[in-house]
Every structure is written in structure tokens, then in C-alpha cells.
Short mmCIF file of C-alpha atoms and ligand atoms in Angstrom, two decimals:
data_model
loop_
_atom_site.label_atom_id
_atom_site.label_comp_id
_atom_site.label_asym_id
_atom_site.label_seq_id
_atom_site.Cartn_x
_atom_site.Cartn_y
_atom_site.Cartn_z
CA UNK A 642 65.02 182.17 80.18
CA UNK A 643 67.79 182.52 77.57
CA UNK A 644 67.72 180.12 74.60
CA UNK A 645 71.40 180.68 73.72
CA UNK A 646 73.39 177.45 73.98
CA UNK A 647 75.92 177.23 76.80
CA UNK A 648 78.99 175.02 77.21
CA UNK A 649 81.28 174.12 80.10
CA UNK A 650 84.90 173.59 78.99
CA UNK A 651 87.36 172.30 81.58
CA UNK A 652 90.91 173.62 81.22
CA UNK A 653 89.67 176.46 79.01
CA UNK A 654 92.37 178.99 79.85
CA UNK A 655 94.94 177.77 77.30
CA UNK A 656 95.73 175.18 74.64
CA UNK A 657 92.94 173.05 73.22
CA UNK A 658 90.40 174.22 75.80
CA UNK A 659 90.92 177.86 74.86
CA UNK A 660 90.69 177.02 71.14
CA UNK A 661 87.45 175.12 71.83
CA UNK A 662 85.98 178.02 73.81
CA UNK A 663 86.81 180.47 70.98
CA UNK A 664 85.34 178.14 68.33
CA UNK A 665 82.16 177.76 70.40
CA UNK A 666 81.94 181.57 70.64
CA UNK A 667 82.16 181.76 66.83
CA UNK A 668 79.08 179.52 66.80
CA UNK A 669 77.36 181.93 69.22
CA UNK A 670 77.62 179.58 72.22
CA UNK A 671 78.06 181.05 75.72
CA UNK A 672 80.97 179.52 77.65
CA UNK A 673 81.82 178.71 81.23
CA UNK A 674 85.46 177.71 81.29
CA UNK A 675 87.43 176.28 84.15
CA UNK A 676 91.07 176.73 85.07
CA UNK A 677 93.13 174.72 87.56
CA UNK A 678 95.70 177.35 88.56
CA UNK A 679 96.04 180.07 85.89
CA UNK A 680 93.30 182.49 86.90
CA UNK A 681 94.74 185.49 85.03
CA UNK A 682 94.85 183.50 81.76
CA UNK A 683 91.26 182.38 82.35
CA UNK A 684 90.17 185.99 82.84
CA UNK A 685 91.89 186.94 79.56
CA UNK A 686 89.98 184.20 77.70
CA UNK A 687 86.71 185.41 79.25
CA UNK A 688 87.49 188.90 77.89
CA UNK A 689 88.26 187.43 74.43
CA UNK A 690 84.98 185.50 74.45
CA UNK A 691 83.01 188.59 75.46
CA UNK A 692 84.68 190.54 72.64
CA UNK A 693 83.52 187.76 70.30
CA UNK A 694 79.97 188.58 71.38
CA UNK A 695 79.04 185.79 73.82
CA UNK A 696 78.64 185.64 77.57
CA UNK A 697 81.47 183.95 79.48
CA UNK A 698 82.72 183.22 82.98
CA UNK A 699 85.55 181.28 84.62
CA UNK A 700 85.49 178.95 87.62
CA UNK A 701 88.33 177.13 89.39
CA UNK A 702 88.30 173.33 89.15
CA UNK A 703 90.86 170.58 89.55
CA UNK A 704 89.33 167.56 87.80
CA UNK A 705 91.60 165.30 89.84
CA UNK A 706 89.83 166.37 93.05
CA UNK A 707 86.52 164.53 92.87
CA UNK A 708 85.62 165.56 96.44
CA UNK A 709 85.23 169.14 95.19
CA UNK A 710 82.62 168.23 92.54
CA UNK A 711 79.41 168.60 94.62
CA UNK A 712 80.42 172.14 95.66
CA UNK A 713 81.50 172.89 92.07
CA UNK A 714 78.12 171.72 90.77
CA UNK A 715 76.36 174.07 93.22
CA UNK A 716 78.64 176.98 92.24
CA UNK A 717 77.92 176.27 88.56
CA UNK A 718 74.16 176.06 89.20
CA UNK A 719 74.26 179.49 90.85
CA UNK A 720 76.39 180.96 88.04
CA UNK A 721 74.04 179.62 85.36
CA UNK A 722 71.01 181.16 87.07
CA UNK A 723 72.67 184.41 88.10
CA UNK A 724 74.79 185.26 85.05
CA UNK A 725 73.38 183.26 82.16
CA UNK A 726 69.67 183.12 82.95
CA UNK A 727 69.73 179.35 82.44
CA UNK A 728 68.95 176.26 84.55
CA UNK A 729 70.96 173.85 82.44
CA UNK A 730 74.10 173.42 80.31
CA UNK A 731 73.90 172.24 76.71
CA UNK A 732 77.48 171.02 76.35
CA UNK A 733 80.30 169.66 78.48
CA UNK A 734 83.91 169.29 77.28
CA UNK A 735 86.21 167.14 79.45
CA UNK A 736 89.44 168.79 78.31
CA UNK A 737 91.59 169.74 81.33
CA UNK A 738 94.57 167.50 81.98
CA UNK A 739 98.33 167.15 82.18
CA UNK A 740 101.03 164.94 80.66
CA UNK A 741 103.41 162.63 82.52
CA UNK A 742 105.84 160.21 80.90
CA UNK A 743 105.93 156.75 82.50
CA UNK A 744 108.62 154.29 81.44
CA UNK A 745 109.04 150.84 82.96
CA UNK A 746 111.62 151.10 85.72
CA UNK A 747 111.12 154.83 86.28
CA UNK A 748 107.40 155.16 86.97
CA UNK A 749 106.09 156.28 90.36
CA UNK A 750 102.80 155.27 91.95
CA UNK A 751 102.05 158.97 92.41
CA UNK A 752 102.38 159.66 88.65
CA UNK A 753 100.01 156.82 87.80
CA UNK A 754 97.47 157.76 90.49
CA UNK A 755 97.46 161.39 89.37
CA UNK A 756 97.07 160.51 85.67
CA UNK A 757 94.20 158.18 86.55
CA UNK A 758 92.55 160.77 88.79
CA UNK A 759 92.72 163.53 86.19
CA UNK A 760 92.14 161.71 82.89
CA UNK A 761 89.68 158.95 83.85
CA UNK A 762 88.19 159.16 87.32
CA UNK A 763 87.68 162.93 87.07
CA UNK A 764 85.73 162.99 83.78
CA UNK A 765 83.56 160.07 84.97
CA UNK A 766 82.62 161.62 88.31
CA UNK A 767 82.28 165.11 86.84
CA UNK A 768 79.79 163.70 84.34
CA UNK A 769 77.94 162.07 87.25
CA UNK A 770 78.00 165.28 89.31
CA UNK A 771 76.75 167.42 86.41
CA UNK A 772 74.36 164.95 84.74
CA UNK A 773 71.28 166.68 86.17
CA UNK A 774 72.63 170.04 85.00
CA UNK A 775 72.98 168.93 81.37
CA UNK A 776 69.88 169.55 79.30
CA UNK A 777 68.19 166.62 77.56
CA UNK A 778 69.34 166.73 73.93
CA UNK A 779 72.73 168.13 74.96
CA UNK A 780 76.16 166.78 74.09
CA UNK A 781 79.47 165.90 75.72
CA UNK A 782 82.98 165.60 74.29
CA UNK A 783 85.77 163.73 76.05
CA UNK A 784 89.41 164.27 75.10
CA UNK A 785 91.09 161.09 73.96
CA UNK A 786 94.45 160.96 72.13
CA UNK A 787 96.15 159.42 69.14
CA UNK A 788 98.11 157.61 71.85
CA UNK A 789 95.04 155.50 72.66
CA UNK A 790 95.48 153.87 69.21
CA UNK A 791 99.26 153.76 68.72
CA UNK A 792 102.08 153.34 71.25
CA UNK A 793 104.34 156.35 71.80
CA UNK A 794 107.61 156.06 73.71
CA UNK A 795 106.94 156.82 77.40
CA UNK A 796 103.17 157.19 77.16
CA UNK A 797 102.07 153.75 78.44
CA UNK A 798 99.88 154.90 81.32
CA UNK A 799 98.55 158.06 79.69
CA UNK A 800 97.78 156.28 76.40
CA UNK A 801 96.15 153.35 78.17
CA UNK A 802 93.98 155.67 80.26
CA UNK A 803 92.94 157.50 77.07
CA UNK A 804 91.97 154.10 75.60
CA UNK A 805 89.85 153.74 78.73
CA UNK A 806 88.32 157.13 77.95
CA UNK A 807 87.37 155.84 74.48
CA UNK A 808 85.45 152.95 76.03
CA UNK A 809 84.02 155.11 78.82
CA UNK A 810 82.70 157.41 76.09
CA UNK A 811 80.75 154.50 74.57
CA UNK A 812 79.29 153.59 77.97
CA UNK A 813 78.32 157.18 78.73
CA UNK A 814 76.73 157.48 75.27
CA UNK A 815 74.70 154.35 76.06
CA UNK A 816 73.62 155.53 79.49
CA UNK A 817 72.77 159.08 78.46
CA UNK A 818 71.29 158.22 75.04
CA UNK A 819 67.74 157.84 76.41
CA UNK A 820 67.90 161.53 77.35
CA UNK A 821 69.06 162.44 73.83
CA UNK A 822 72.50 163.35 75.17
CA UNK A 823 75.33 162.47 72.77
CA UNK A 824 78.83 161.61 74.01
CA UNK A 825 81.84 161.46 71.67
CA UNK A 826 85.61 161.34 72.08
CA UNK A 827 87.86 163.64 70.06
CA UNK A 828 91.36 162.18 69.81
CA UNK A 829 94.01 164.73 68.81
CA UNK A 830 97.37 163.66 67.53
CA UNK A 831 100.38 165.77 68.53
CA UNK A 832 99.35 169.42 68.86
CA UNK A 833 101.58 172.43 69.51
CA UNK A 834 100.49 173.52 73.00
CA UNK A 835 102.10 173.71 76.47
CA UNK A 836 101.23 170.02 76.89
CA UNK A 837 104.16 167.80 77.93
CA UNK A 838 106.42 170.80 78.46
CA UNK A 839 105.57 172.23 75.04
CA UNK A 840 107.64 169.61 73.17
CA UNK A 841 105.34 169.60 70.14
CA UNK A 842 105.59 173.38 69.91
CA UNK A 843 109.24 173.99 70.78
CA UNK A 844 111.37 170.89 70.06
CA UNK A 845 112.24 170.99 66.35
CA UNK A 846 113.58 167.41 66.37
CA UNK A 847 110.40 166.01 67.90
CA UNK A 848 108.24 168.14 65.59
CA UNK A 849 110.06 166.98 62.47
CA UNK A 850 109.83 163.34 63.56
CA UNK A 851 106.11 163.44 64.38
CA UNK A 852 105.34 165.45 61.22
CA UNK A 853 107.03 162.70 59.18
CA UNK A 854 104.54 160.18 60.63
CA UNK A 855 101.47 162.18 59.59
CA UNK A 856 99.82 161.83 56.18
CA UNK A 857 99.35 165.60 56.15
CA UNK A 858 103.02 166.13 57.03
CA UNK A 859 102.85 168.57 59.93
CA UNK A 860 102.13 168.97 63.64
CA UNK A 861 98.61 170.03 64.61
CA UNK A 862 97.69 173.48 65.95
CA UNK A 863 95.00 174.22 68.57
CA UNK A 864 92.81 175.65 65.80
CA UNK A 865 92.81 172.22 64.14
CA UNK A 866 90.94 170.88 67.18
CA UNK A 867 88.72 173.62 68.65
CA UNK A 868 86.38 173.95 65.64
CA UNK A 869 86.11 170.14 65.38
CA UNK A 870 84.99 169.90 69.01
CA UNK A 871 82.50 172.74 68.47
CA UNK A 872 81.12 170.91 65.43
CA UNK A 873 80.84 167.55 67.22
CA UNK A 874 78.97 169.30 70.05
CA UNK A 875 76.59 171.01 67.65
CA UNK A 876 73.37 169.80 66.08
CA UNK A 877 75.31 169.34 62.81
CA UNK A 878 76.56 166.08 64.40
CA UNK A 879 73.17 165.12 65.84
CA UNK A 880 73.32 161.47 64.64
CA UNK A 881 76.85 160.83 65.94
CA UNK A 882 77.29 159.35 69.40
CA UNK A 883 79.64 156.94 71.13
CA UNK A 884 82.34 157.59 68.51
CA UNK A 885 86.09 158.26 68.67
CA UNK A 886 87.03 160.91 66.11
CA UNK A 887 90.78 161.07 65.62
CA UNK A 888 92.19 164.41 64.49
CA UNK A 889 95.85 163.67 63.92
CA UNK A 890 96.45 164.65 60.31
CA UNK A 891 96.54 160.94 59.57
CA UNK A 892 99.33 159.98 61.99
CA UNK A 893 100.56 156.39 61.68
CA UNK A 894 97.74 155.31 59.40
N1 NAP B 460 98.42 168.75 72.99
C1 NAP B 460 98.37 167.49 72.55
O1 NAP B 460 99.24 167.05 71.78
C2 NAP B 460 97.23 166.60 72.96
C3 NAP B 460 97.01 165.45 72.20
C4 NAP B 460 95.98 164.60 72.54
C5 NAP B 460 95.19 164.88 73.63
N2 NAP B 460 95.41 166.00 74.38
C6 NAP B 460 94.54 166.23 75.52
O2 NAP B 460 93.94 167.51 75.37
C7 NAP B 460 93.67 168.09 76.65
C8 NAP B 460 94.24 169.49 76.69
O3 NAP B 460 95.59 169.47 76.32
P1 NAP B 460 96.37 170.80 75.91
O4 NAP B 460 97.31 170.41 74.82
O5 NAP B 460 95.45 171.92 75.71
O6 NAP B 460 97.24 171.02 77.24
P2 NAP B 460 97.82 172.37 77.88
O7 NAP B 460 98.09 173.40 76.83
O8 NAP B 460 98.93 171.91 78.77
O9 NAP B 460 96.61 172.92 78.78
C9 NAP B 460 96.11 172.13 79.81
C10 NAP B 460 94.84 172.73 80.33
O10 NAP B 460 94.26 171.81 81.27
C11 NAP B 460 94.18 172.42 82.55
N3 NAP B 460 94.45 171.40 83.55
C12 NAP B 460 95.61 170.74 83.76
N4 NAP B 460 95.47 169.87 84.78
C13 NAP B 460 94.20 170.01 85.22
C14 NAP B 460 93.46 169.43 86.25
N5 NAP B 460 93.99 168.52 87.10
N6 NAP B 460 92.18 169.81 86.43
C15 NAP B 460 91.62 170.72 85.61
N7 NAP B 460 92.27 171.34 84.61
C16 NAP B 460 93.55 170.98 84.43
C17 NAP B 460 95.18 173.55 82.54
O11 NAP B 460 94.82 174.54 83.50
P3 NAP B 460 95.96 175.44 84.25
O12 NAP B 460 96.63 176.23 83.17
O13 NAP B 460 95.20 176.29 85.19
O14 NAP B 460 96.88 174.45 84.88
C18 NAP B 460 95.07 174.02 81.10
O15 NAP B 460 93.94 174.83 80.94
C19 NAP B 460 94.26 167.11 77.68
O16 NAP B 460 93.23 166.30 78.18
C20 NAP B 460 95.23 166.27 76.86
O17 NAP B 460 95.36 164.99 77.42
C21 NAP B 460 96.43 166.87 74.05
#
């Protein structure tokens, strides 16, 4: 049986998930990443990870489809045994998710239901479905947001659900603590990815405005987040659990 650590990163084909997978590889951690739709991108990340010297594989998963989780857990179990020579995962990163603006007067029930399904219900039931597959002493990171602490224009439902993720993280840390499993939330501020139509990467006006609100005076990059998540997952953070770690360059302090 291999003693190399292994992590599952949802939404690992681009953005923060990809940066997390690459940072884990730098730490010598094998990675199973999931993609929702972009299979070719996921395959490219697998190749990058293998070039970095770790074992990697990609599986399809929509975290908003909880009915698919039992079959996903079985597929993952088979992959771990067949490809990684392991029975268990060491780390789980609940990263995959989308943005949707919701303003009073223009919000649809479908937008709210989908945000809830992907950002709250999905991570909870995926944790439940995979709990037996996570090794005692392992660790989990949930993705929160700066928007769970401060109010951004149009982000009421998303930000409130991320505040729910902060509290869910504390409950999961409490429930899984007896097994030595740590659970922490990493809360990025605005980061230049495809998220929200790529506004924080491509819209100079929005970038300048958000940079002016940050103590460090710029927008974050995926590489500001991936290594932090890898560190929080690692034994270097072994006495940290149930915490929300904001990585926003000091936005709206
Ligand atoms: N970027 C920011 O400013 C920021 C700030 C705070 C928190 N976050 C959080 O960080 C996480 C990642 O954001 P990002 O900036 O990396 O976004 P991104 O660049 O848009 O990438 C999103 C990733 O999530 C996957 N995904 C989307 N919907 C999914 C679903 N229903 N089920 C499973 N996977 C899904 C995508 O897969 P496909 O490509 O296959 O669709 C993709 O891999 C999200 O949870 C987001 O809420 C982002």
C-alpha cells in the first residue's frame, strides 16, 4: 500500500482548484481532481501534475447533483485501489462552484436553488458520502469567500451561503474531530479567475476598485490561494481546525 498522501479536489481543472492541485503536487501529494464539464482541461491538468512528479487522475462530478454521489464514491474507491494503491483519501477540497448575482427584484428561484445546491448542500452531502473514504487524521478544506464577511453588490445569496459554509465547517470539524480529521474554510477575496465571467481578471474598472479596498493594494491571483490550501491541508497546520482563514490581501479590514 502506498504511503504517499492523496487529495481529492473538486473543480480542479481551472482557477483555484487547478492552483490547489499544482501546489499539492509541489508538496508531493497525489491528486484526484474533478471537473463538471471541461474534460479536456482536466486532462491537461492531470498531465501537468504527472510532469510535476505525482500520480493524478480526473473524474466527472457535478457537486450540485447529490443523487450522483453514491456512484461517484464507488468510482473513486475503485480508482484509489486500481490506480493509487490506496484504500483512503487524506484530503478533500470542496472547491468546485459557480457565481450568480442575485439582486432584490431580479432574482429567480432557480438561481437560488442552484447556488444552494452547489455551494452548501453539495459539500455537505459529498462529505457524508466520502466520510468513510477519508483516512483518520486527514483534513478537509471548504471554500468560503470574503463575501461571507462583507456585503458585495449583488452577492446576497452567494455570500450568505458562504457564511453558511463557514458555520458548516465548524460543525464538520466538531463531528469529524474524534477521528483526527481537521476541517477548515479558506475564504479568498477577489481572485483573477474565470469566476463570475472573469470580471476580476478582465474588467479594469472592477479590478482597480477592488484593489483600492485591499490593504495590499491588488487583486489576488490563483497562486495566492493554492499554496495556502495545500498548507492548511498539511501536517504543518495540524493544530488548526474549525477555522475560517481569509486570504483577501486585507480587503475591507
Ligand atoms: N475567484 C474568486 O474571486 C473567488 C473568491 C472567493 C471564493 N471563490 C470560490 O472558489 C471556488 C473556485 O472558484 P474559481 O475562482 O476557481 O472559479 P472558476 O475559475 O470559475 O472555476 C470553477 C471550477 O469549479 C468547477 N465547477 C463549477 N460548477 C461546478 C459544479 N456544479 N460541480 C462541480 N464543479 C463545478 C468548474 O468546472 P468546469 O470547468 O468543468 O465547469 C471549474 O473547475 C468556488 O467555490 C468559488 O465560490 C472564488
